[in-house]
Each structure stands twice: as structure tokens, then as C-alpha cells.
CSV table of C-alpha atoms and ligand atoms in Angstrom, one decimal:
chain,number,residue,atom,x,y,z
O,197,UNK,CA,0.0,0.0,0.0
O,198,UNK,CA,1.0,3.5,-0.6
O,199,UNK,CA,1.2,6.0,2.3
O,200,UNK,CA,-0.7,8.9,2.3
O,201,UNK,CA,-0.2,12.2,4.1
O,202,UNK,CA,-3.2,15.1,3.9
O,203,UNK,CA,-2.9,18.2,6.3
O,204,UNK,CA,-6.1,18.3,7.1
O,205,UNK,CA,-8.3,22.4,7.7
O,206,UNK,CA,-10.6,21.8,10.7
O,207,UNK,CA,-12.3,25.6,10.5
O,208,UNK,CA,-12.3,27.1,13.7
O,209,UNK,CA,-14.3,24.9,15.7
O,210,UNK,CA,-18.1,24.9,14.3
O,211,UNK,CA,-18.4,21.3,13.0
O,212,UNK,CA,-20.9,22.4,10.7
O,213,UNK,CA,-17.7,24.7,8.9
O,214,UNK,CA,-15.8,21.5,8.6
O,215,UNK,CA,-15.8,20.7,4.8
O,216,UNK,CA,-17.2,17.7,3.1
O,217,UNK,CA,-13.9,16.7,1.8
O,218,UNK,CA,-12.1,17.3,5.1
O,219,UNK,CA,-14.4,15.2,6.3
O,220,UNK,CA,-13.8,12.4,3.9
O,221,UNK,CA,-10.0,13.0,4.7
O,222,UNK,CA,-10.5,12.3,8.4
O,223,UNK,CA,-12.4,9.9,7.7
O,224,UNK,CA,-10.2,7.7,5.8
O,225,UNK,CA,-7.2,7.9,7.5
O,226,UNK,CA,-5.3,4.8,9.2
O,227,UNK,CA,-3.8,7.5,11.7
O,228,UNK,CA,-4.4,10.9,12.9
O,229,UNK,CA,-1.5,13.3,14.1
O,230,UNK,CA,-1.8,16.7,15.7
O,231,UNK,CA,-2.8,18.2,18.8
O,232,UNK,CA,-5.1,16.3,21.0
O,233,UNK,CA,-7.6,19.4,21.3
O,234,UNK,CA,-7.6,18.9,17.6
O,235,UNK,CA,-7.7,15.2,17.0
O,236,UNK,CA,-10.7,15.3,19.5
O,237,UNK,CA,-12.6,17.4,17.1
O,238,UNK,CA,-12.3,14.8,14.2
O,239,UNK,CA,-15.9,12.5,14.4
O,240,UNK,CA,-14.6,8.7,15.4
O,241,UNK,CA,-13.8,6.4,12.8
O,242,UNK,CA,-13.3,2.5,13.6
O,243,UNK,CA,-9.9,1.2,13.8
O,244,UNK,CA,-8.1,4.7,13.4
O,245,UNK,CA,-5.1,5.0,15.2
O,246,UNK,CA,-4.8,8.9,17.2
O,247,UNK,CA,-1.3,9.7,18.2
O,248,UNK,CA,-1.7,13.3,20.4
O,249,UNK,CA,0.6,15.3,21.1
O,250,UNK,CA,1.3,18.8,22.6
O,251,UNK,CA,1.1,22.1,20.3
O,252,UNK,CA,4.9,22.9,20.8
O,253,UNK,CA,7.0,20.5,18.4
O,254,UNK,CA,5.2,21.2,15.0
O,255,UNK,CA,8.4,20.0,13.3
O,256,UNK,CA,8.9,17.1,15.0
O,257,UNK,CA,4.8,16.1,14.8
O,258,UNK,CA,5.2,16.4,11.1
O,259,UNK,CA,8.4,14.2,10.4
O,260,UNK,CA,6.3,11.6,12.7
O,261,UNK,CA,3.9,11.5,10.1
O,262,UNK,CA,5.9,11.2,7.4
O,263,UNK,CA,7.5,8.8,8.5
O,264,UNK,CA,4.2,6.6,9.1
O,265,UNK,CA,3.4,7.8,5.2
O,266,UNK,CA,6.2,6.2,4.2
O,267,UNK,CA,5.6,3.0,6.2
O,268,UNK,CA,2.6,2.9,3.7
O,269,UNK,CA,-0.3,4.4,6.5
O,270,UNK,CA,-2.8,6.6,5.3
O,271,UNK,CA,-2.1,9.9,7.5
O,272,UNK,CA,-4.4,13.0,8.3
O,273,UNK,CA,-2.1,16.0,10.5
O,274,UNK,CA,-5.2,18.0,11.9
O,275,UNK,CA,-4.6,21.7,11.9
O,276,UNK,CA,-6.9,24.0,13.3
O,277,UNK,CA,-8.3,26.6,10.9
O,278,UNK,CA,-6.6,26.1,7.5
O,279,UNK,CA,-3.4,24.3,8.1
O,280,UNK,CA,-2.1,26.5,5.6
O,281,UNK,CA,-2.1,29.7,7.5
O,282,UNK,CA,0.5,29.9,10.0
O,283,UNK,CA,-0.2,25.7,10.8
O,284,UNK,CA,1.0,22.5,9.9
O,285,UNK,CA,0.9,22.2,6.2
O,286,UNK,CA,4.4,24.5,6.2
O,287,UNK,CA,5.7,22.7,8.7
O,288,UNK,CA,5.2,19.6,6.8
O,289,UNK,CA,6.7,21.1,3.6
O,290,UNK,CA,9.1,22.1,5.9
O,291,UNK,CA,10.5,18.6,7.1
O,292,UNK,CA,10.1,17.5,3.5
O,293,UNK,CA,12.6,19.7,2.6
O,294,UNK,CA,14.9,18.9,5.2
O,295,UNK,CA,14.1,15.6,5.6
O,296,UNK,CA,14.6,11.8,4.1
O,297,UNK,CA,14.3,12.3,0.0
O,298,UNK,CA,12.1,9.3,0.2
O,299,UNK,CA,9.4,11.8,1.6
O,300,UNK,CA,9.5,13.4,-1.7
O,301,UNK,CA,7.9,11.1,-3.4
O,302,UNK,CA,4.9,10.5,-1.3
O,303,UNK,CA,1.1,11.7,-2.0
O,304,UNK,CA,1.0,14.5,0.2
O,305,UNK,CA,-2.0,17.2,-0.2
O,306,UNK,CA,-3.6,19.5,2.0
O,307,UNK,CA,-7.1,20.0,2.6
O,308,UNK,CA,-8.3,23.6,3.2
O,309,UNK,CA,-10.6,24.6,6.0
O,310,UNK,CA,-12.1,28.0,7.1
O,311,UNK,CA,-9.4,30.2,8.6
O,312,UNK,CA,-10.1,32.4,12.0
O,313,UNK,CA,-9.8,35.4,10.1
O,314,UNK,CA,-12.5,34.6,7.6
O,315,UNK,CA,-14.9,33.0,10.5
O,316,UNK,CA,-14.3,36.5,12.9
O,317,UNK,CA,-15.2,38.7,9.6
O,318,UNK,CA,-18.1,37.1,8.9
O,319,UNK,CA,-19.6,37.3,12.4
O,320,UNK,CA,-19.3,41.5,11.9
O,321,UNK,CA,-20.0,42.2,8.7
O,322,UNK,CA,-17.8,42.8,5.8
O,323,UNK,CA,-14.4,44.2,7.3
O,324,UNK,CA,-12.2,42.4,5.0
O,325,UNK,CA,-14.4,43.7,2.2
O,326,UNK,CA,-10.9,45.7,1.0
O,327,UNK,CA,-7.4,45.1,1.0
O,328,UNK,CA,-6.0,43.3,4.1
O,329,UNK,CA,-2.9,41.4,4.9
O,330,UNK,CA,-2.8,38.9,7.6
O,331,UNK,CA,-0.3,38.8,10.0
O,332,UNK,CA,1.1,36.4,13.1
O,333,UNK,CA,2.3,38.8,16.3
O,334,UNK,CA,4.3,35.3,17.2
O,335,UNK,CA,7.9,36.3,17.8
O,336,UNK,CA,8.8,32.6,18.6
O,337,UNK,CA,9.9,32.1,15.0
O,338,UNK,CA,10.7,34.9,13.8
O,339,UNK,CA,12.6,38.3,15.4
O,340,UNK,CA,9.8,41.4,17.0
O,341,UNK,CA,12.0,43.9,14.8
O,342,UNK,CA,10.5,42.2,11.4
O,343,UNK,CA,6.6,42.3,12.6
O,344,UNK,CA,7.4,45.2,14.0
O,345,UNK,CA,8.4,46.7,10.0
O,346,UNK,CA,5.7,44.7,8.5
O,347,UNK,CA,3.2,46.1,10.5
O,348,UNK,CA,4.1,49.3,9.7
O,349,UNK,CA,4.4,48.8,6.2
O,350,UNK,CA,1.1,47.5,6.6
O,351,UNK,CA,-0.5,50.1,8.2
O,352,UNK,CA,1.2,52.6,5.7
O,353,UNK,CA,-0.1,50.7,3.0
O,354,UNK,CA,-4.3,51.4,4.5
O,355,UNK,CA,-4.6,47.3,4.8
O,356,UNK,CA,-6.9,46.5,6.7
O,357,UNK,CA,-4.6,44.1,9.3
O,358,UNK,CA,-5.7,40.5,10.9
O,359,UNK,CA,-3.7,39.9,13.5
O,360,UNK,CA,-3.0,35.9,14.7
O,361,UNK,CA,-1.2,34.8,17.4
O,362,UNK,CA,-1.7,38.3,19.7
O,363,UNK,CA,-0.8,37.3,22.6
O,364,UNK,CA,-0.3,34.4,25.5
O,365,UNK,CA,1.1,33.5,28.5
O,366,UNK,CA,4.3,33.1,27.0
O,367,UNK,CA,4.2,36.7,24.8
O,368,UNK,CA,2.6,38.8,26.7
O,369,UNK,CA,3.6,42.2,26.0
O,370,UNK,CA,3.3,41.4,22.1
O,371,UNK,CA,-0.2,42.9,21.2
O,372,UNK,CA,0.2,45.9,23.8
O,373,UNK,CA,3.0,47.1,21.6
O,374,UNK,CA,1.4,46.4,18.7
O,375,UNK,CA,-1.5,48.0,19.3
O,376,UNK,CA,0.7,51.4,19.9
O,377,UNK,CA,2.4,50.9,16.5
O,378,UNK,CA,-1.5,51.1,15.1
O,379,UNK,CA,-2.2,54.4,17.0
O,380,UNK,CA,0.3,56.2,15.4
O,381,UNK,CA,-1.4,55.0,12.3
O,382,UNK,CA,-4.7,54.9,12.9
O,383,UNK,CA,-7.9,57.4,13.9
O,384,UNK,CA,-8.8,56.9,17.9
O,385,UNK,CA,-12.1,55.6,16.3
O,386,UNK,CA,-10.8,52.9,13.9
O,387,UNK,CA,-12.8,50.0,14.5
O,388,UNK,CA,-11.0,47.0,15.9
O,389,UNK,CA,-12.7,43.8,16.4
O,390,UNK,CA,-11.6,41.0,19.0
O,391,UNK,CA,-12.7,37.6,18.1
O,392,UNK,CA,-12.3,34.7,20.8
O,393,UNK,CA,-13.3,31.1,20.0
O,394,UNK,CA,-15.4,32.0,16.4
O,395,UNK,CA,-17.6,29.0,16.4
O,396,UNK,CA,-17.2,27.3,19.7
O,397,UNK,CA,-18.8,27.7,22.5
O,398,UNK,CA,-17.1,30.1,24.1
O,399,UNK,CA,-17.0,32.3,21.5
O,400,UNK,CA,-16.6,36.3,22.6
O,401,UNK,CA,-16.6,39.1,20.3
O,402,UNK,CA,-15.8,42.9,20.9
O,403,UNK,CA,-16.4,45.4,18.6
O,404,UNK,CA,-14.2,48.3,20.3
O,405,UNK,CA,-12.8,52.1,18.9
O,406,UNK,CA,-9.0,51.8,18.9
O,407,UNK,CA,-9.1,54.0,22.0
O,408,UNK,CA,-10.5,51.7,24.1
O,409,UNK,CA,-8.8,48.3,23.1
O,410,UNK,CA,-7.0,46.8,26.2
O,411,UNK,CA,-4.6,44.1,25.3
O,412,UNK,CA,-5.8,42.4,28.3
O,413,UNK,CA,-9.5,41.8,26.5
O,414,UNK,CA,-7.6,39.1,24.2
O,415,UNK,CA,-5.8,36.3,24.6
O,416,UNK,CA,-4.3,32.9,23.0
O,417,UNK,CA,-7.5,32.1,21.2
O,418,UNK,CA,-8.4,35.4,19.9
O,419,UNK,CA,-8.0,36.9,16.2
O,420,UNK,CA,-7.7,41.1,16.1
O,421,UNK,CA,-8.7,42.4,13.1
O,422,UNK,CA,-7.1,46.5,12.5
O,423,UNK,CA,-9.4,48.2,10.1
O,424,UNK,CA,-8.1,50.3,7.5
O,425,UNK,CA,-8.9,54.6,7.5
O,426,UNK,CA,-11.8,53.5,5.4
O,427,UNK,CA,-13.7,51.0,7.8
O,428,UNK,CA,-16.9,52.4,8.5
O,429,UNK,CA,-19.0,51.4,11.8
O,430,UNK,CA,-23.3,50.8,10.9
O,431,UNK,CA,-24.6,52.0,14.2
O,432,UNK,CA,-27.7,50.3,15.4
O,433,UNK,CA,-30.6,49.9,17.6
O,434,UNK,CA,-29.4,50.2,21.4
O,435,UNK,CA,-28.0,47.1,22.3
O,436,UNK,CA,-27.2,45.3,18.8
O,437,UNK,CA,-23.9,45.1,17.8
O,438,UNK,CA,-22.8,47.4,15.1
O,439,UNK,CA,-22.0,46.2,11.4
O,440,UNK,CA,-18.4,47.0,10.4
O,441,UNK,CA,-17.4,46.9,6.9
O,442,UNK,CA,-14.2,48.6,4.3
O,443,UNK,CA,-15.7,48.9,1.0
O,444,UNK,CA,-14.5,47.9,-1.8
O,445,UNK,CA,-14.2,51.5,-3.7
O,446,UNK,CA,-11.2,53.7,-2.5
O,447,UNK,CA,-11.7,57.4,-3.5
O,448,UNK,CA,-8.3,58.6,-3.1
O,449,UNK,CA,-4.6,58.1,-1.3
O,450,UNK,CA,-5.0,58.4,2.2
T,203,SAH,N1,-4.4,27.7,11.2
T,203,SAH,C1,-5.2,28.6,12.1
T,203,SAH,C2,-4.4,29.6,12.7
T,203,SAH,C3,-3.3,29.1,13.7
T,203,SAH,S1,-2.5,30.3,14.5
T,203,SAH,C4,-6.3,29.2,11.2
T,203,SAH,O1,-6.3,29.2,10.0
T,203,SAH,O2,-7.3,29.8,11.8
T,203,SAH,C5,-3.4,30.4,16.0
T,203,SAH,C6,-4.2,31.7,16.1
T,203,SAH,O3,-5.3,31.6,15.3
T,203,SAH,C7,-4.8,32.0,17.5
T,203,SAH,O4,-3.8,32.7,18.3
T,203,SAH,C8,-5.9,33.0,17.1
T,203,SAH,O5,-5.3,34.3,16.8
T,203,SAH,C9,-6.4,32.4,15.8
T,203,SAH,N2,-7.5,31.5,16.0
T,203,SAH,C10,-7.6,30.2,15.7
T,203,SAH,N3,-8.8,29.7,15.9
T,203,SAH,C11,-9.6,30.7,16.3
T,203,SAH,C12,-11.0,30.9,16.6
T,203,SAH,N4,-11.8,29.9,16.7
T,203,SAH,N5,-11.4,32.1,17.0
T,203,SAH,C13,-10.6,33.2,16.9
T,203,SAH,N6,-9.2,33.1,16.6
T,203,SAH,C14,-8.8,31.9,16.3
């Protein structure tokens, strides 16, 4: 038999924004790698083997399942979200690259699932209806001084700015600074939205001016999204949320 290895998109946590070919993918795979939380999402199948681990060793997760691929097992890695934005699938790729040539040659694919970003939009409105760039505050992998430039550039640029990864136990001072770097940028009254847990039950969002963003409103599960000069607020009825949304026409250079 052939070994298989598919990085598998989970969506954010709503089963119902799991995909039908995710689903299949799960659902045929020998073996499932990946964080527990994760794997314990994935619906039972008989006979499939569930090898847990902790979210800190991406790299060494991923050359674990390659090397069951290439013992001939069908593999799905689970990735939260899309494993293709800032997840698994790169560091699969990753250990490919680096790795045993033999991993080369086996059928690897990804499967795409709804990303955090995407999930947080949708739950205010249209605020990624113009430009945007997406962007992890994680300085574990790479150095504070380039997402420090890049959100600058960013900001200079009018993108509106998602922002994964803002903070944790571990990086806690991450989105504070951040956050300053955006009010030299931005009007007091840009909207910024705070997104915890899209789609489980937890879920929290915060609709809040720039002036009145504490860092300490987010944490390790929560996606910030920066709008851009041009994202408008749609006031409503007291006590509904407002509608935010950029649109799409841009009169001039801001
Ligand atoms: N691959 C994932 C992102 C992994 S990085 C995806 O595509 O969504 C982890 C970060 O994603 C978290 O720190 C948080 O910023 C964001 N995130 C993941 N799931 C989320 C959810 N359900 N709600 C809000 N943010 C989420």
C-alpha cells in the first residue's frame, strides 16, 4: 500500500464549517497526528489509530507522520483553521525539505478549511471587504523587529490588518506594543474587532474604537482584526452590535 499524508483544515471549531472533503479525509485515514484538542474534534472512525501530542513540536509532529506515510499508512495532520495559514501544512513542507528524499515522493495534499480570520469577519460584517494582509504577532519564529516593519508597512499601506497569534502566557507584551504601533497610524475611532473562540462555545466578540482596546481583552484564542482609514462602523438599535465593513471603492490616497 501506498502511504498517504493530507494536512487536514478543521475551521475554527463549528463542525458544521468543517468541509465535506475534510471530512472524507479524516475519515479515511489509518492514523491521525496533531494536537489532542484537535484530534478530539475529528468525528470517530473505527480502527483509526490517534497519536496526540502537545502544540509545541510542529516539526517534530510532522516528520512523525511522514514517517508513518512512508511505512505505507494513510495519514491525516489536523490543523486548526486552515493548516495552511500559520499551521501545519508549512511545517510539513518544511521537514520534506529537510528531511529523508524518500518523503519526496509520497502523495501529500492538503485540505483547506475555514481560517479564524475569515470566521471573525463574517460574524461583523464585511471588514475584510478591502485590501488586508494577515499577519502572526508570534515572535517565537521569527525576530519582533520584522513584525514590527511589516506592520508598519502594513499600516502605511491602509490594509486592513488580521492579526493571529496576539498574545499568550508566554508573549505577553506582544499585542500591547502592537497596538501602539497602530495608534500612530490609525484614527482613535478605527474600529478593531476582537474575536475569541469563532464558532465554539465560548465564542466572545468585541467590537471596540481603537481608543478603548486593552490588550488584556484578548488572549491565546483570539484573532484582532485592524481596520483600515476607510472602515466604517453601521450604528444600530441600542443594544445590537454594530455592522463593520471597508468597501471595496477607494476614492483617493489616504
Ligand atoms: N491555522 C489557524 C491559525 C493558527 S495560529 C487558522 O487558519 O485559523 C493560532 C491563532 O489563530 C490564534 O492565536 C488566534 O489568533 C487564531 N484562531 C484560531 N482559531 C480561532 C478561533 N476559533 N477564533 C478566533 N481566533 C482563532
Amino acid at each position: 500500500m501506498t502511504g498517504r499524508l493530507t494536512i487536514v483544515g478543521l475551521g475554527p471549531g463549528d463542525p458544521r464549517w468543517l468541509t465535506p472533503a475534510a471530512t472524507e479525509a479524516l475519515a479515511s485515514a489509518t492514523d491521525l497526528v496533531g494536537y489532542a484538542a484537535y484530534i478530539a474534534r475529528a468525528p470517530e472512525a473505527p480502527g483509526q489509530r490517534r497519536h496526540g501530542s502537545d502544540n509545541r513540536v510542529e516539526l517534530d509532529r510532522a516528520r512523525f507522520a511522514l514517517d508513518l506515510a512512508a511505512k505505507g499508512r494513510r495519514v491525516a495532520v489536523v490543523s486548526g483553521g486552515d493548516p495552511g495559514v500559520f499551521a501545519m501544512a508549512a511545517a510539513v513542507f518544511e521537514a520534506v525539505e529537510g528531511g529523508d528524499p524518500a518523503w519526496r515522493d509520497l502523495d501529500i495534499r492538503v485540505e483547506p478549511g475555514i481560517t479564524a480570520m475569515l470566521a471573525a469577519a463574517a460574524r461583523v460584517g464585511a471588514p475584510l471587504g478591502g485590501d488586508f494582509c494577515a499577519m502572526s504577532l508570534s515572535d517565537n519564529l521569527k525576530p519582533w523587529e520584522v513584525v514590527e516593519a511589516r506592520l508598519r508597512a502594513a499600516l502605511q499601506a491602509d490594509f486592513v490588518v488580521a492579526l493571529y497569534n496576539p498574545i499568550s502566557q508566554a508573549r505577553p507584551w506582544q499585542l500591547g506594543a502592537a497596538l501602539s504601533i497602530v495608534a500612530e497610524a490609525r484614527r482613535p475611532d478605527t474600529p478593531i474587532i476582537l474575536a475569541r473562540a469563532v464558532g465554539r462555545p465560548d465564542e466572545r466578540i468585541a467590537i471596540l474604537p481603537l481608543s478603548e482596546v486593552e490588550p488584556s481583552r484578548a488572549d491565546m484564542s483570539t484573532l484582532v482584526i485592524v481596520g483600515a482609514s476607510t472602515t466604517r462602523w453601521i450604528e444600530r438599535r441600542e443594544g445590537e452590535a454594530p455592522f463593520v465593513y471597508t468597501p471595496r471603492s477607494y476614492r483617493a490616497c489616504p
